[in-house]
């Protein structure tokens, strides 16, 4: 799957998960689903696997085209339903500005998420935003009961700056 940033002339190193680490992540997801009385069906597991392997944001249509491997692509509703489930269960985040999805490897339910996004190569890093508590408090003061905070910050990663 191609990166989401514009073309630039240096190598990009995205750190997806593979091998035993990938199997461990998928097994941990299965355990979390079982504990929450949810099912990690084969399509949900496959979409999570693709997100973990990518190690970067992936557009839904790229997931659809690679879902079946060498076989036919998945039907769009299959992938979109899986993404919806993965988001609700805290296994993935939607990055609005890229219209893409990325695996969440943090185990905290409902945590605030902030993303540092490289506009050159598309590398994305999830961090815990300290400002989320202030945003939630400001929302409460304005009469909102916020359920999620997601912050997206764009710029250049260290590799693209050099």
mmCIF file of C-alpha atoms in Angstrom:
data_model
loop_
_atom_site.group_PDB
_atom_site.id
_atom_site.type_symbol
_atom_site.label_atom_id
_atom_site.label_comp_id
_atom_site.label_asym_id
_atom_site.label_seq_id
_atom_site.Cartn_x
_atom_site.Cartn_y
_atom_site.Cartn_z
ATOM 1 C CA UNK A 1 0.000 0.000 0.000
ATOM 2 C CA UNK A 2 1.388 3.374 -0.929
ATOM 3 C CA UNK A 3 2.006 6.123 1.551
ATOM 4 C CA UNK A 4 -0.535 8.895 1.823
ATOM 5 C CA UNK A 5 1.845 11.827 1.472
ATOM 6 C CA UNK A 6 3.041 13.463 -1.730
ATOM 7 C CA UNK A 7 5.991 12.061 -3.625
ATOM 8 C CA UNK A 8 9.410 13.020 -2.334
ATOM 9 C CA UNK A 9 12.885 11.824 -3.229
ATOM 10 C CA UNK A 10 14.079 9.978 -0.143
ATOM 11 C CA UNK A 11 13.417 6.568 1.385
ATOM 12 C CA UNK A 12 10.509 6.205 3.778
ATOM 13 C CA UNK A 13 10.602 3.771 6.643
ATOM 14 C CA UNK A 14 7.166 2.833 7.928
ATOM 15 C CA UNK A 15 7.162 0.440 10.821
ATOM 16 C CA UNK A 16 4.377 -2.036 10.373
ATOM 17 C CA UNK A 17 4.046 -5.185 12.424
ATOM 18 C CA UNK A 18 4.940 -8.610 10.999
ATOM 19 C CA UNK A 19 5.621 -12.211 12.001
ATOM 20 C CA UNK A 20 5.296 -13.205 15.643
ATOM 21 C CA UNK A 21 4.618 -9.608 16.700
ATOM 22 C CA UNK A 22 1.669 -9.427 14.302
ATOM 23 C CA UNK A 23 0.289 -12.747 15.552
ATOM 24 C CA UNK A 24 0.634 -11.512 19.153
ATOM 25 C CA UNK A 25 -1.210 -8.254 18.350
ATOM 26 C CA UNK A 26 -4.055 -10.154 16.670
ATOM 27 C CA UNK A 27 -4.261 -12.635 19.569
ATOM 28 C CA UNK A 28 -4.385 -9.734 22.047
ATOM 29 C CA UNK A 29 -7.191 -8.149 20.010
ATOM 30 C CA UNK A 30 -9.089 -11.448 20.153
ATOM 31 C CA UNK A 31 -8.702 -11.528 23.949
ATOM 32 C CA UNK A 32 -9.884 -7.906 24.281
ATOM 33 C CA UNK A 33 -12.927 -8.635 22.110
ATOM 34 C CA UNK A 34 -13.832 -11.731 24.098
ATOM 35 C CA UNK A 35 -13.507 -9.788 27.366
ATOM 36 C CA UNK A 36 -15.840 -7.112 25.961
ATOM 37 C CA UNK A 37 -18.303 -9.772 24.746
ATOM 38 C CA UNK A 38 -17.550 -8.863 21.123
ATOM 39 C CA UNK A 39 -16.446 -10.999 18.181
ATOM 40 C CA UNK A 40 -13.338 -10.434 16.109
ATOM 41 C CA UNK A 41 -14.800 -11.999 12.975
ATOM 42 C CA UNK A 42 -12.581 -13.039 10.063
ATOM 43 C CA UNK A 43 -13.218 -9.800 8.089
ATOM 44 C CA UNK A 44 -12.565 -7.637 11.179
ATOM 45 C CA UNK A 45 -9.400 -9.563 11.921
ATOM 46 C CA UNK A 46 -8.217 -9.231 8.299
ATOM 47 C CA UNK A 47 -8.745 -5.452 8.252
ATOM 48 C CA UNK A 48 -6.921 -5.103 11.585
ATOM 49 C CA UNK A 49 -4.111 -7.262 10.208
ATOM 50 C CA UNK A 50 -3.778 -5.010 7.142
ATOM 51 C CA UNK A 51 -3.716 -1.867 9.304
ATOM 52 C CA UNK A 52 -1.071 -3.329 11.616
ATOM 53 C CA UNK A 53 1.068 -4.495 8.690
ATOM 54 C CA UNK A 54 0.906 -1.069 7.037
ATOM 55 C CA UNK A 55 2.235 0.828 10.040
ATOM 56 C CA UNK A 56 0.838 4.014 8.503
ATOM 57 C CA UNK A 57 -2.571 5.446 7.571
ATOM 58 C CA UNK A 58 -4.409 3.453 4.912
ATOM 59 C CA UNK A 59 -7.362 4.573 2.820
ATOM 60 C CA UNK A 60 -10.436 2.329 2.888
ATOM 61 C CA UNK A 61 -10.242 1.611 -0.836
ATOM 62 C CA UNK A 62 -6.642 0.423 -0.442
ATOM 63 C CA UNK A 63 -7.878 -1.965 2.254
ATOM 64 C CA UNK A 64 -10.657 -3.138 -0.054
ATOM 65 C CA UNK A 65 -8.223 -3.872 -2.887
ATOM 66 C CA UNK A 66 -5.710 -5.767 -0.709
ATOM 67 C CA UNK A 67 -8.248 -7.515 1.551
ATOM 68 C CA UNK A 68 -8.401 -10.697 -0.522
ATOM 69 C CA UNK A 69 -4.658 -10.997 -1.119
ATOM 70 C CA UNK A 70 -4.279 -12.671 -4.513
ATOM 71 C CA UNK A 71 -8.023 -13.305 -4.709
ATOM 72 C CA UNK A 72 -10.814 -10.875 -5.504
ATOM 73 C CA UNK A 73 -11.072 -7.627 -3.489
ATOM 74 C CA UNK A 74 -13.556 -7.369 -0.642
ATOM 75 C CA UNK A 75 -16.937 -5.781 -1.083
ATOM 76 C CA UNK A 76 -16.817 -2.186 0.268
ATOM 77 C CA UNK A 77 -19.496 -2.752 2.958
ATOM 78 C CA UNK A 78 -17.417 -5.597 4.421
ATOM 79 C CA UNK A 79 -14.399 -3.366 4.957
ATOM 80 C CA UNK A 80 -16.387 -0.322 6.107
ATOM 81 C CA UNK A 81 -18.293 -2.411 8.670
ATOM 82 C CA UNK A 82 -15.005 -3.849 9.929
ATOM 83 C CA UNK A 83 -13.469 -0.365 10.196
ATOM 84 C CA UNK A 84 -16.517 0.882 12.098
ATOM 85 C CA UNK A 85 -16.202 -2.019 14.555
ATOM 86 C CA UNK A 86 -12.445 -1.533 14.962
ATOM 87 C CA UNK A 87 -12.926 2.181 15.664
ATOM 88 C CA UNK A 88 -15.662 1.572 18.231
ATOM 89 C CA UNK A 89 -13.576 -1.066 19.994
ATOM 90 C CA UNK A 90 -10.450 1.142 20.075
ATOM 91 C CA UNK A 91 -8.357 -0.880 17.607
ATOM 92 C CA UNK A 92 -8.228 1.843 14.927
ATOM 93 C CA UNK A 93 -8.529 5.586 14.468
ATOM 94 C CA UNK A 94 -9.839 7.519 11.507
ATOM 95 C CA UNK A 95 -7.568 10.359 10.482
ATOM 96 C CA UNK A 96 -10.038 12.846 9.058
ATOM 97 C CA UNK A 97 -7.580 15.077 7.210
ATOM 98 C CA UNK A 98 -6.207 12.087 5.270
ATOM 99 C CA UNK A 99 -9.519 10.226 4.977
ATOM 100 C CA UNK A 100 -7.562 7.181 6.149
ATOM 101 C CA UNK A 101 -7.382 4.715 9.026
ATOM 102 C CA UNK A 102 -4.519 3.684 11.268
ATOM 103 C CA UNK A 103 -4.189 0.881 13.810
ATOM 104 C CA UNK A 104 -4.271 1.950 17.446
ATOM 105 C CA UNK A 105 -1.797 -0.015 19.511
ATOM 106 C CA UNK A 106 -2.719 1.557 22.840
ATOM 107 C CA UNK A 107 -4.856 -0.580 25.130
ATOM 108 C CA UNK A 108 -6.620 2.216 26.999
ATOM 109 C CA UNK A 109 -10.285 2.401 26.103
ATOM 110 C CA UNK A 110 -11.527 5.778 24.950
ATOM 111 C CA UNK A 111 -8.152 7.487 25.208
ATOM 112 C CA UNK A 112 -7.593 10.840 23.572
ATOM 113 C CA UNK A 113 -5.512 10.606 20.427
ATOM 114 C CA UNK A 114 -3.207 13.051 18.723
ATOM 115 C CA UNK A 115 -1.448 12.390 15.439
ATOM 116 C CA UNK A 116 1.729 13.915 14.068
ATOM 117 C CA UNK A 117 1.393 13.626 10.282
ATOM 118 C CA UNK A 118 4.208 14.178 7.793
ATOM 119 C CA UNK A 119 2.921 16.021 4.737
ATOM 120 C CA UNK A 120 5.824 14.704 2.635
ATOM 121 C CA UNK A 121 5.962 10.938 3.238
ATOM 122 C CA UNK A 122 2.715 10.367 5.127
ATOM 123 C CA UNK A 123 4.389 8.931 8.225
ATOM 124 C CA UNK A 124 2.032 9.203 11.164
ATOM 125 C CA UNK A 125 2.794 8.914 14.849
ATOM 126 C CA UNK A 126 0.182 8.651 17.592
ATOM 127 C CA UNK A 127 0.922 10.503 20.811
ATOM 128 C CA UNK A 128 -1.031 11.144 24.017
ATOM 129 C CA UNK A 129 -2.108 14.804 23.987
ATOM 130 C CA UNK A 130 -1.840 16.586 27.327
ATOM 131 C CA UNK A 131 -4.257 19.236 26.032
ATOM 132 C CA UNK A 132 -7.127 16.723 25.854
ATOM 133 C CA UNK A 133 -8.032 17.269 29.527
ATOM 134 C CA UNK A 134 -8.308 21.011 28.855
ATOM 135 C CA UNK A 135 -10.487 20.397 25.793
ATOM 136 C CA UNK A 136 -12.776 18.077 27.745
ATOM 137 C CA UNK A 137 -13.044 20.627 30.560
ATOM 138 C CA UNK A 138 -13.795 23.431 28.086
ATOM 139 C CA UNK A 139 -16.440 21.237 26.458
ATOM 140 C CA UNK A 140 -18.030 20.541 29.841
ATOM 141 C CA UNK A 141 -18.023 24.257 30.670
ATOM 142 C CA UNK A 142 -19.860 24.872 27.384
ATOM 143 C CA UNK A 143 -22.405 22.168 28.204
ATOM 144 C CA UNK A 144 -20.932 19.383 26.039
ATOM 145 C CA UNK A 145 -20.327 15.841 27.235
ATOM 146 C CA UNK A 146 -17.372 14.971 25.007
ATOM 147 C CA UNK A 147 -16.755 11.299 24.334
ATOM 148 C CA UNK A 148 -13.627 11.563 22.177
ATOM 149 C CA UNK A 149 -10.823 13.977 21.438
ATOM 150 C CA UNK A 150 -8.666 13.578 18.329
ATOM 151 C CA UNK A 151 -6.021 16.094 17.346
ATOM 152 C CA UNK A 152 -4.202 16.105 14.000
ATOM 153 C CA UNK A 153 -0.999 18.081 13.489
ATOM 154 C CA UNK A 154 0.671 18.333 10.065
ATOM 155 C CA UNK A 155 4.298 19.108 9.286
ATOM 156 C CA UNK A 156 7.496 17.297 8.262
ATOM 157 C CA UNK A 157 9.005 14.291 10.033
ATOM 158 C CA UNK A 158 12.718 14.258 10.915
ATOM 159 C CA UNK A 159 13.619 12.185 7.828
ATOM 160 C CA UNK A 160 11.832 14.564 5.434
ATOM 161 C CA UNK A 161 13.296 17.673 7.074
ATOM 162 C CA UNK A 162 16.855 16.394 6.558
#
